[in-house]
Coordinates of C-alpha atoms in Angstrom, one line a residue:
Chain A
M1 CA 15.5 23.7 -196.8
C2 CA 18.0 23.4 -193.9
Y3 CA 15.2 23.1 -191.3
S4 CA 13.8 20.0 -193.0
A5 CA 17.0 18.4 -194.4
L6 CA 19.3 18.9 -191.4
D7 CA 17.3 17.4 -188.6
A8 CA 16.8 14.2 -186.6
G9 CA 16.1 12.0 -189.6
K10 CA 17.3 8.4 -189.6
R11 CA 19.3 8.9 -192.8
F12 CA 18.2 5.4 -193.8
R13 CA 18.6 5.9 -197.5
P14 CA 22.1 7.5 -197.6
I15 CA 23.4 5.0 -195.1
L16 CA 22.2 2.3 -197.5
T17 CA 24.0 3.9 -200.4
L18 CA 27.2 4.2 -198.3
T19 CA 27.0 0.6 -197.0
V20 CA 26.4 -1.0 -200.4
G21 CA 29.0 1.2 -202.0
E22 CA 31.6 0.3 -199.4
M23 CA 30.9 -3.4 -199.8
F24 CA 31.8 -3.0 -203.5
G25 CA 35.0 -1.1 -202.7
A26 CA 33.8 2.4 -203.6
N27 CA 35.7 4.6 -201.3
R28 CA 35.3 7.9 -203.0
A29 CA 32.4 10.1 -204.1
L30 CA 29.7 8.0 -202.5
L31 CA 28.7 10.9 -200.2
P32 CA 27.4 13.4 -202.8
F33 CA 25.0 10.7 -204.1
A34 CA 24.0 9.6 -200.6
C35 CA 23.2 13.2 -199.8
A36 CA 21.3 13.7 -203.1
I37 CA 19.1 10.8 -202.3
E38 CA 18.4 12.1 -198.8
L39 CA 17.6 15.5 -200.3
I40 CA 15.0 13.9 -202.5
H41 CA 13.6 12.0 -199.5
C42 CA 13.4 15.2 -197.6
Y43 CA 11.6 17.1 -200.4
S44 CA 9.1 14.2 -200.6
L45 CA 8.4 14.5 -196.9
I46 CA 7.8 18.3 -197.1
H47 CA 5.4 18.0 -200.0
D48 CA 3.7 14.9 -198.4
D49 CA 3.0 16.9 -195.2
L50 CA 1.2 19.7 -197.1
P51 CA -2.5 20.0 -196.5
P52 CA -3.6 18.7 -200.0
L53 CA -1.7 15.4 -199.3
D54 CA -1.2 14.1 -195.7
N55 CA -1.8 17.4 -193.9
D56 CA 0.6 16.5 -191.1
D57 CA 1.5 19.1 -188.5
F58 CA 4.5 17.3 -187.2
R59 CA 7.5 15.5 -188.7
R60 CA 10.6 14.0 -187.1
G61 CA 9.6 15.4 -183.6
K62 CA 9.1 19.0 -184.7
L63 CA 6.6 21.1 -186.6
S64 CA 6.4 20.2 -190.3
C65 CA 7.9 22.6 -192.7
H66 CA 4.7 24.3 -193.7
K67 CA 3.5 24.7 -190.1
R68 CA 6.8 26.4 -189.3
F69 CA 7.3 28.6 -192.4
G70 CA 3.9 28.6 -194.2
E71 CA 2.7 26.6 -197.2
A72 CA 4.3 28.8 -199.9
I73 CA 7.8 28.4 -198.5
A74 CA 7.3 24.7 -197.8
L75 CA 6.3 24.2 -201.4
L76 CA 9.3 26.1 -202.7
A77 CA 11.7 24.4 -200.2
G78 CA 10.6 21.0 -201.5
D79 CA 11.1 22.1 -205.1
A80 CA 14.5 23.5 -204.3
L81 CA 15.7 20.3 -202.4
L82 CA 14.7 18.1 -205.4
T83 CA 16.5 20.4 -207.8
E84 CA 19.5 20.6 -205.5
A85 CA 19.8 16.8 -205.6
F86 CA 20.6 17.0 -209.3
F87 CA 23.0 20.0 -208.7
V88 CA 24.9 18.0 -206.2
M89 CA 25.1 14.9 -208.4
S90 CA 26.5 16.9 -211.3
D91 CA 29.2 18.6 -209.4
P92 CA 32.2 18.9 -211.8
G93 CA 34.7 17.7 -209.1
V94 CA 32.6 14.6 -208.6
A95 CA 32.4 14.1 -212.3
R96 CA 36.2 14.2 -212.6
L97 CA 36.4 11.6 -209.9
L98 CA 33.9 9.1 -211.2
G99 CA 33.9 9.9 -214.9
A100 CA 31.0 11.6 -216.7
P101 CA 29.4 8.5 -218.1
L102 CA 28.7 7.2 -214.6
I103 CA 27.3 10.7 -213.6
S104 CA 24.9 10.6 -216.5
D105 CA 23.8 7.0 -215.6
L106 CA 23.3 8.0 -212.0
V107 CA 21.1 11.0 -212.9
R108 CA 19.0 8.7 -215.1
E109 CA 18.8 6.1 -212.3
V110 CA 17.7 8.6 -209.6
S111 CA 15.3 10.6 -211.7
G112 CA 13.7 7.4 -212.9
A113 CA 13.2 6.2 -209.4
A114 CA 12.0 9.6 -207.9
G115 CA 9.6 10.6 -210.7
I116 CA 6.5 9.4 -212.5
R117 CA 8.2 6.0 -213.2
G118 CA 8.8 5.4 -209.5
M119 CA 8.0 7.3 -206.3
I120 CA 5.4 9.7 -207.7
S121 CA 3.6 7.0 -209.5
G122 CA 3.1 5.3 -206.2
Q123 CA 2.0 8.5 -204.5
S124 CA -0.5 9.3 -207.2
T125 CA -1.9 5.8 -207.2
E126 CA -2.4 6.0 -203.5
L127 CA -4.3 9.2 -203.9
E128 CA -6.7 7.6 -206.4
L129 CA -7.1 4.7 -204.1
G130 CA -8.3 6.8 -201.2
K131 CA -9.9 4.7 -198.5
R132 CA -11.0 1.9 -200.8
K133 CA -10.0 -1.6 -199.7
V134 CA -7.7 -3.5 -202.2
T135 CA -5.8 -6.8 -202.2
T136 CA -2.4 -7.0 -200.6
T137 CA -1.0 -7.7 -204.1
V138 CA -2.2 -4.3 -205.4
L139 CA -0.9 -2.6 -202.2
E140 CA 2.5 -4.2 -202.5
G141 CA 2.8 -2.9 -206.0
L142 CA 1.9 0.6 -204.8
D143 CA 4.4 0.4 -201.9
R144 CA 7.2 -0.9 -204.1
L145 CA 6.8 2.4 -206.0
K146 CA 5.9 4.9 -203.3
T147 CA 8.7 3.8 -200.9
G148 CA 10.5 0.9 -202.6
A149 CA 11.7 2.8 -205.7
L150 CA 13.9 5.3 -203.9
I151 CA 15.2 2.8 -201.3
T152 CA 16.1 0.3 -204.1
T153 CA 17.8 3.1 -206.0
A154 CA 19.7 4.2 -202.9
A155 CA 21.2 0.7 -202.8
R156 CA 21.7 0.5 -206.6
V157 CA 23.6 3.8 -206.6
G158 CA 26.1 2.5 -204.1
A159 CA 26.6 -0.6 -206.3
M160 CA 26.9 1.5 -209.5
I161 CA 29.6 3.7 -207.9
G162 CA 31.3 0.5 -206.7
R163 CA 31.3 -0.7 -210.4
A164 CA 29.4 -3.8 -209.4
S165 CA 28.9 -6.4 -212.1
R166 CA 25.5 -6.8 -213.8
K167 CA 24.8 -9.9 -211.7
D168 CA 25.8 -8.1 -208.4
L169 CA 23.6 -5.1 -209.4
D170 CA 20.7 -7.5 -209.9
R171 CA 21.3 -9.0 -206.4
V172 CA 21.5 -5.5 -204.9
T173 CA 18.3 -4.5 -206.7
R174 CA 16.4 -7.5 -205.3
Y175 CA 17.8 -6.8 -201.8
G176 CA 16.7 -3.2 -202.1
Q177 CA 13.2 -4.1 -203.4
S178 CA 12.5 -6.5 -200.5
L179 CA 14.0 -4.0 -198.0
G180 CA 11.9 -1.2 -199.3
L181 CA 8.7 -3.1 -199.1
A182 CA 9.6 -4.3 -195.6
F183 CA 10.3 -0.7 -194.7
Q184 CA 6.9 0.5 -195.8
I185 CA 5.0 -2.4 -194.0
T186 CA 6.9 -1.7 -190.7
D187 CA 6.1 2.0 -191.3
D188 CA 2.4 1.2 -191.5
I189 CA 2.7 -0.9 -188.3
L190 CA 4.5 2.0 -186.5
D191 CA 1.9 4.4 -187.8
A192 CA -0.9 2.3 -186.3
H193 CA 0.8 2.5 -182.9
E194 CA 0.9 6.3 -183.3
V195 CA -2.7 6.5 -184.3
S196 CA -3.8 4.7 -181.1
S197 CA -1.8 7.1 -179.0
N198 CA -2.2 10.4 -180.9
N199 CA -4.7 12.4 -183.0
S200 CA -3.0 11.3 -186.2
N201 CA -4.4 12.2 -189.6
H202 CA -3.9 8.7 -190.8
K203 CA -6.9 7.1 -189.2
G204 CA -8.8 4.8 -191.5
I205 CA -6.4 4.9 -194.4
T206 CA -5.8 1.9 -196.6
N207 CA -2.3 0.5 -196.0
Y208 CA -0.7 -3.0 -195.7
L209 CA -1.7 -3.3 -192.1
S210 CA -5.3 -2.3 -192.5
V211 CA -5.7 -4.7 -195.4
A212 CA -3.7 -7.7 -194.2
G213 CA -4.0 -7.3 -190.4
P214 CA -1.1 -7.2 -188.0
A215 CA -0.3 -11.0 -187.9
K216 CA 0.0 -11.3 -191.7
A217 CA 1.9 -8.0 -191.9
R218 CA 4.5 -9.2 -189.4
E219 CA 4.8 -12.5 -191.2
R220 CA 5.3 -10.7 -194.5
V221 CA 8.1 -8.6 -193.0
Q222 CA 9.9 -11.7 -191.8
A223 CA 9.6 -13.3 -195.3
L224 CA 11.0 -10.1 -196.8
L225 CA 13.9 -10.1 -194.3
A226 CA 14.7 -13.7 -195.4
E227 CA 14.7 -12.6 -199.0
C228 CA 17.2 -9.8 -198.1
L229 CA 19.5 -12.2 -196.3
R230 CA 19.3 -14.7 -199.1
E231 CA 20.3 -12.1 -201.8
V232 CA 23.5 -11.1 -199.9
E233 CA 24.4 -14.6 -198.9
P234 CA 27.2 -14.9 -201.5
Y235 CA 29.1 -11.9 -200.2
G236 CA 29.7 -13.7 -196.8
K237 CA 31.1 -11.6 -194.0
A238 CA 31.4 -8.5 -196.3
A239 CA 27.6 -8.3 -196.4
E240 CA 27.2 -8.2 -192.6
P241 CA 26.4 -4.4 -192.6
L242 CA 23.6 -5.1 -195.2
R243 CA 22.3 -7.9 -193.0
E244 CA 22.3 -5.5 -190.0
I245 CA 20.3 -3.0 -192.0
A246 CA 17.7 -5.6 -193.0
R247 CA 17.4 -6.9 -189.4
Y248 CA 17.0 -3.3 -188.2
V249 CA 14.1 -2.7 -190.5
A250 CA 12.4 -6.0 -189.6
Q251 CA 12.8 -5.4 -185.8
R252 CA 12.0 -1.7 -185.6
T253 CA 8.4 -2.4 -184.8
E254 CA 9.2 -4.4 -181.7
Chain B
M1 CA 1.4 16.3 -216.5
C2 CA 0.1 16.2 -220.0
Y3 CA -2.7 18.6 -219.3
S4 CA -0.2 21.3 -218.3
A5 CA 2.7 20.5 -220.5
L6 CA 1.0 19.8 -223.8
D7 CA -1.1 22.9 -224.2
A8 CA -1.2 26.3 -225.8
G9 CA 2.0 27.6 -224.3
K10 CA 4.2 29.8 -226.4
R11 CA 7.2 27.5 -226.0
F12 CA 9.4 30.6 -225.7
R13 CA 12.2 28.9 -223.7
P14 CA 12.6 25.7 -225.9
I15 CA 12.4 27.8 -229.1
L16 CA 15.3 29.9 -227.6
T17 CA 17.3 26.8 -227.0
L18 CA 16.8 25.5 -230.5
T19 CA 17.5 28.9 -232.1
V20 CA 20.7 29.5 -230.2
G21 CA 21.8 25.9 -230.8
E22 CA 21.2 26.1 -234.5
M23 CA 23.1 29.4 -234.8
F24 CA 26.1 27.5 -233.4
G25 CA 25.6 24.6 -235.7
A26 CA 24.2 22.1 -233.3
N27 CA 21.9 20.0 -235.4
R28 CA 21.4 17.0 -233.1
A29 CA 20.1 16.4 -229.7
L30 CA 18.9 20.0 -229.0
L31 CA 15.3 18.8 -228.7
P32 CA 15.6 16.7 -225.5
F33 CA 17.1 19.7 -223.7
A34 CA 14.7 22.2 -225.2
C35 CA 11.9 19.9 -223.9
A36 CA 13.5 19.5 -220.5
I37 CA 13.6 23.2 -220.0
E38 CA 9.9 23.5 -221.0
L39 CA 9.0 20.8 -218.5
I40 CA 10.7 22.8 -215.8
H41 CA 8.9 25.9 -216.9
C42 CA 5.5 24.0 -216.8
Y43 CA 6.2 22.6 -213.4
S44 CA 6.9 26.1 -212.1
L45 CA 3.6 27.3 -213.5
I46 CA 1.6 24.5 -211.9
H47 CA 3.2 25.2 -208.5
D48 CA 3.0 29.0 -208.9
D49 CA -0.8 28.7 -209.6
L50 CA -1.4 26.8 -206.3
P51 CA -3.3 28.6 -203.6
P52 CA -0.3 29.2 -201.3
L53 CA 1.4 31.1 -204.1
D54 CA -0.5 32.9 -206.8
N55 CA -3.8 31.1 -206.4
D56 CA -4.6 31.4 -210.1
D57 CA -7.7 29.6 -211.4
F58 CA -6.8 30.0 -215.1
R59 CA -3.6 29.4 -217.1
R60 CA -3.0 29.5 -220.8
G61 CA -6.7 29.9 -221.5
K62 CA -8.0 27.0 -219.5
L63 CA -8.4 25.9 -215.8
S64 CA -5.2 25.7 -213.9
C65 CA -4.0 22.2 -213.1
H66 CA -5.2 22.3 -209.5
K67 CA -8.6 23.6 -210.5
R68 CA -8.9 20.8 -213.0
F69 CA -7.4 17.9 -211.0
G70 CA -7.2 19.1 -207.4
E71 CA -4.3 20.4 -205.4
A72 CA -2.8 17.1 -204.5
I73 CA -2.5 15.9 -208.1
A74 CA -1.2 19.4 -209.2
L75 CA 1.5 19.3 -206.5
L76 CA 2.6 15.8 -207.7
A77 CA 2.3 16.7 -211.4
G78 CA 4.7 19.6 -210.8
D79 CA 7.1 17.4 -208.9
A80 CA 7.0 14.8 -211.6
L81 CA 7.6 17.3 -214.5
L82 CA 10.6 18.7 -212.7
T83 CA 12.0 15.2 -212.1
E84 CA 11.2 14.1 -215.7
A85 CA 13.3 17.0 -217.0
F86 CA 16.4 15.3 -215.6
F87 CA 15.3 11.9 -216.8
V88 CA 15.0 13.3 -220.3
M89 CA 18.4 15.1 -220.1
S90 CA 20.2 11.9 -219.0
D91 CA 18.7 9.6 -221.7
P92 CA 21.5 7.1 -222.7
G93 CA 20.9 7.6 -226.4
V94 CA 21.4 11.4 -226.0
A95 CA 24.5 10.8 -223.9
R96 CA 26.0 8.7 -226.7
L97 CA 25.2 11.4 -229.2
L98 CA 26.6 14.3 -227.2
G99 CA 29.1 12.6 -224.9
A100 CA 28.6 12.2 -221.2
P101 CA 30.8 15.1 -220.1
L102 CA 28.4 17.5 -221.8
I103 CA 25.4 15.8 -220.2
S104 CA 26.9 16.2 -216.8
D105 CA 27.6 19.9 -217.5
L106 CA 24.1 20.5 -218.8
V107 CA 22.5 18.8 -215.7
R108 CA 24.6 21.1 -213.6
E109 CA 23.7 24.2 -215.6
V110 CA 19.9 23.5 -215.6
S111 CA 19.7 22.5 -211.9
G112 CA 21.7 25.6 -211.0
A113 CA 19.3 27.9 -212.9
A114 CA 16.1 26.2 -211.7
G115 CA 16.9 25.8 -208.0
I116 CA 17.8 27.8 -205.0
R117 CA 20.6 29.5 -206.9
G118 CA 18.3 30.7 -209.6
M119 CA 14.5 30.6 -210.2
I120 CA 13.5 29.5 -206.7
S121 CA 15.7 32.1 -205.1
G122 CA 13.7 34.7 -207.0
Q123 CA 10.4 33.2 -206.1
S124 CA 11.2 33.0 -202.4
T125 CA 12.5 36.6 -202.4
E126 CA 9.3 37.7 -204.0
L127 CA 7.3 36.0 -201.3
E128 CA 9.3 37.8 -198.6
L129 CA 8.8 41.1 -200.4
G130 CA 5.0 40.8 -200.4
K131 CA 3.4 44.1 -201.3
R132 CA 6.3 46.2 -200.0
K133 CA 7.6 48.9 -202.4
V134 CA 11.2 48.5 -203.4
T135 CA 13.6 50.2 -205.8
T136 CA 13.8 49.1 -209.5
T137 CA 17.3 47.8 -208.8
V138 CA 16.1 45.4 -206.2
L139 CA 13.3 44.3 -208.4
E140 CA 15.5 43.8 -211.4
G141 CA 17.7 41.6 -209.3
L142 CA 14.7 39.5 -208.3
D143 CA 13.3 39.3 -211.8
R144 CA 16.7 38.2 -213.2
L145 CA 16.5 35.2 -210.9
K146 CA 12.7 34.4 -210.9
T147 CA 12.4 34.6 -214.7
G148 CA 15.8 35.5 -216.1
A149 CA 17.7 32.5 -214.8
L150 CA 15.8 29.8 -216.7
I151 CA 15.6 32.0 -219.9
T152 CA 19.3 32.7 -219.7
T153 CA 20.0 28.9 -219.3
A154 CA 17.6 28.1 -222.2
A155 CA 19.9 30.2 -224.4
R156 CA 23.1 28.9 -222.8
V157 CA 22.1 25.2 -223.2
G158 CA 21.8 25.8 -226.9
A159 CA 25.2 27.4 -227.1
M160 CA 26.8 24.6 -224.9
I161 CA 25.3 21.9 -227.2
G162 CA 26.6 23.9 -230.2
R163 CA 30.1 23.8 -228.5
A164 CA 30.3 27.6 -228.5
S165 CA 33.6 29.1 -227.4
R166 CA 33.8 30.7 -223.9
K167 CA 33.6 34.2 -225.5
D168 CA 30.5 33.2 -227.4
L169 CA 28.9 31.6 -224.4
D170 CA 29.5 34.9 -222.5
R171 CA 27.7 36.8 -225.3
V172 CA 24.8 34.4 -225.3
T173 CA 24.6 34.7 -221.5
R174 CA 24.3 38.5 -221.6
Y175 CA 21.8 38.2 -224.5
G176 CA 19.7 35.8 -222.4
Q177 CA 20.0 38.0 -219.3
S178 CA 18.7 41.1 -221.0
L179 CA 16.0 39.0 -222.8
G180 CA 14.9 37.4 -219.6
L181 CA 14.5 40.7 -217.8
A182 CA 12.7 42.2 -220.8
F183 CA 10.4 39.2 -220.8
Q184 CA 9.4 39.7 -217.1
I185 CA 8.8 43.5 -217.5
T186 CA 6.6 42.9 -220.5
D187 CA 4.8 40.2 -218.6
D188 CA 4.1 42.7 -215.8
I189 CA 2.8 45.2 -218.4
L190 CA 0.5 42.5 -219.9
D191 CA -0.6 41.4 -216.4
A192 CA -1.7 45.0 -215.7
H193 CA -3.8 45.0 -218.8
E194 CA -5.4 41.8 -217.6
V195 CA -6.0 43.2 -214.1
S196 CA -8.0 46.1 -215.6
S197 CA -10.2 43.8 -217.6
N198 CA -10.6 40.8 -215.2
N199 CA -10.8 39.8 -211.6
S200 CA -7.2 39.0 -211.4
N201 CA -5.5 37.9 -208.2
H202 CA -2.5 40.1 -209.0
K203 CA -4.0 43.4 -208.0
G204 CA -1.7 45.6 -206.0
I205 CA 1.3 43.4 -206.2
T206 CA 4.8 44.8 -206.4
N207 CA 6.3 44.4 -209.8
Y208 CA 8.4 46.4 -212.2
L209 CA 5.4 48.2 -213.6
S210 CA 3.9 49.2 -210.2
V211 CA 7.3 50.4 -209.0
A212 CA 8.6 52.2 -212.1
G213 CA 5.4 53.2 -213.9
P214 CA 4.4 52.3 -217.5
A215 CA 6.6 54.9 -219.2
K216 CA 9.8 53.9 -217.5
A217 CA 9.0 50.2 -217.9
R218 CA 8.6 50.6 -221.6
E219 CA 11.8 52.6 -221.8
R220 CA 13.6 49.9 -219.9
V221 CA 12.3 47.2 -222.3
Q222 CA 13.7 49.2 -225.3
A223 CA 17.1 49.6 -223.6
L224 CA 17.1 45.8 -222.9
L225 CA 16.2 45.1 -226.6
A226 CA 19.2 47.3 -227.6
E227 CA 21.4 45.2 -225.3
C228 CA 20.2 42.0 -226.9
L229 CA 20.8 43.3 -230.4
R230 CA 24.3 44.6 -229.5
E231 CA 25.3 41.2 -228.0
V232 CA 24.5 39.3 -231.2
E233 CA 25.8 41.9 -233.6
P234 CA 29.1 40.0 -234.3
Y235 CA 27.1 37.1 -235.7
G236 CA 25.6 39.1 -238.6
K237 CA 22.9 37.5 -240.6
A238 CA 23.1 34.2 -238.7
A239 CA 21.8 35.9 -235.6
E240 CA 18.6 37.2 -237.3
P241 CA 16.4 34.6 -235.6
L242 CA 17.8 35.8 -232.2
R243 CA 17.0 39.4 -233.2
E244 CA 13.5 38.4 -234.1
I245 CA 13.0 36.8 -230.7
A246 CA 14.2 39.9 -228.9
R247 CA 12.0 42.1 -231.0
Y248 CA 9.0 39.8 -230.3
V249 CA 9.5 40.2 -226.6
A250 CA 9.9 44.0 -226.8
Q251 CA 6.8 44.3 -229.0
R252 CA 4.4 41.8 -227.3
T253 CA 2.8 44.5 -225.2
E254 CA 1.8 46.6 -228.1

């Protein structure tokens, strides 16, 4: 669990939770939820790397969990990280700080995004898809679940803890959705660079890049960046960190 | 998810939650939590059956999930069932019925029992153990985590929803702990019967039966049954269903 959770990850999702939360004035109790979302992300990477799924030997610049500790331990470590996320979220001290109704809402939010209504729905659809070619519309729908759901929720959790209004929560949701899709498309572009330089297992898979081609993929990322910027426009200077995050995602393939 | 969750299982854990809850007068909202605990049990069976762990081809009289749908889908189905348990527990309608503070406490309780502080701790210790022989004391400690933690929590959740006093909750906890250990020992005895009649994968594993022998195992089950009966003695006739459950566990090997 520590090997995979405490490493050189970017911490993109928890940083997003903290950044959105701080914009809405949440100065306490953001961290446990930011951590919980990162634990869920880490669990999904461990399970994704297992032989039945991506069969990846390396992750974040070191051996993947199952190459280091064996498949049995990797399976259990993933299970335990997922479970631990809910243990962290329901800490009684945090509940006293935020009030139990919000804790209950946040558990619902995160479990909805991480499970069969979100991330896992995207993963299982991708499995069914295999190497079949599909339209970019189908693929965007899949990416919005597989990657977008948890990123959107990372942003929403920050807004919920900051007691954002319904209208603000809707803005943050749309910002997170565009950001999450941009993140997956740039991931596909980065993955293609890796394929050309390494013996990656991802050769020939169906993703946004393989379906739309590099020019259209980059164009789509720029359009999604514009959507992110438009959604946070009303917050003026306070939203500058959220703009920086969106620009970081759009530019990370350059 | 449906293939493995909606089948011929005994529903031992959810029945325990309902039975304890009803004894303490909880007549509402027991079912979502009983279901959540069964979902967690089902997820653990799917993952346990996978090749890196028990490598079982059959479960509950039919093909195991990965033999039926492949290892990738089985992995995700387990992950999704675990996540769904927390989605079910944090249903807003249930939160209105029970009050959010209890929901938060129940999420903490269940995630504590199912994760690295409970069930998964037992599973990973068992992995490390392999086929080494150990004392019955070590093995009981392991079984109390691997099997006992979730069974104990199934009982405790019923008592918590029934707003049991601290003293009553302690009694229910001890009842659940003895019941859970008895359940695992009788499972080991049943497993040995299966080994002698089938090509089971469990041959030669270290468990209570292989360490203590059949006579001492049966004796231990009877002592645990007596502990269960003693804990619920103060509740008189109202505890008859809990006595029935304990007797059922003790007698299921006969």
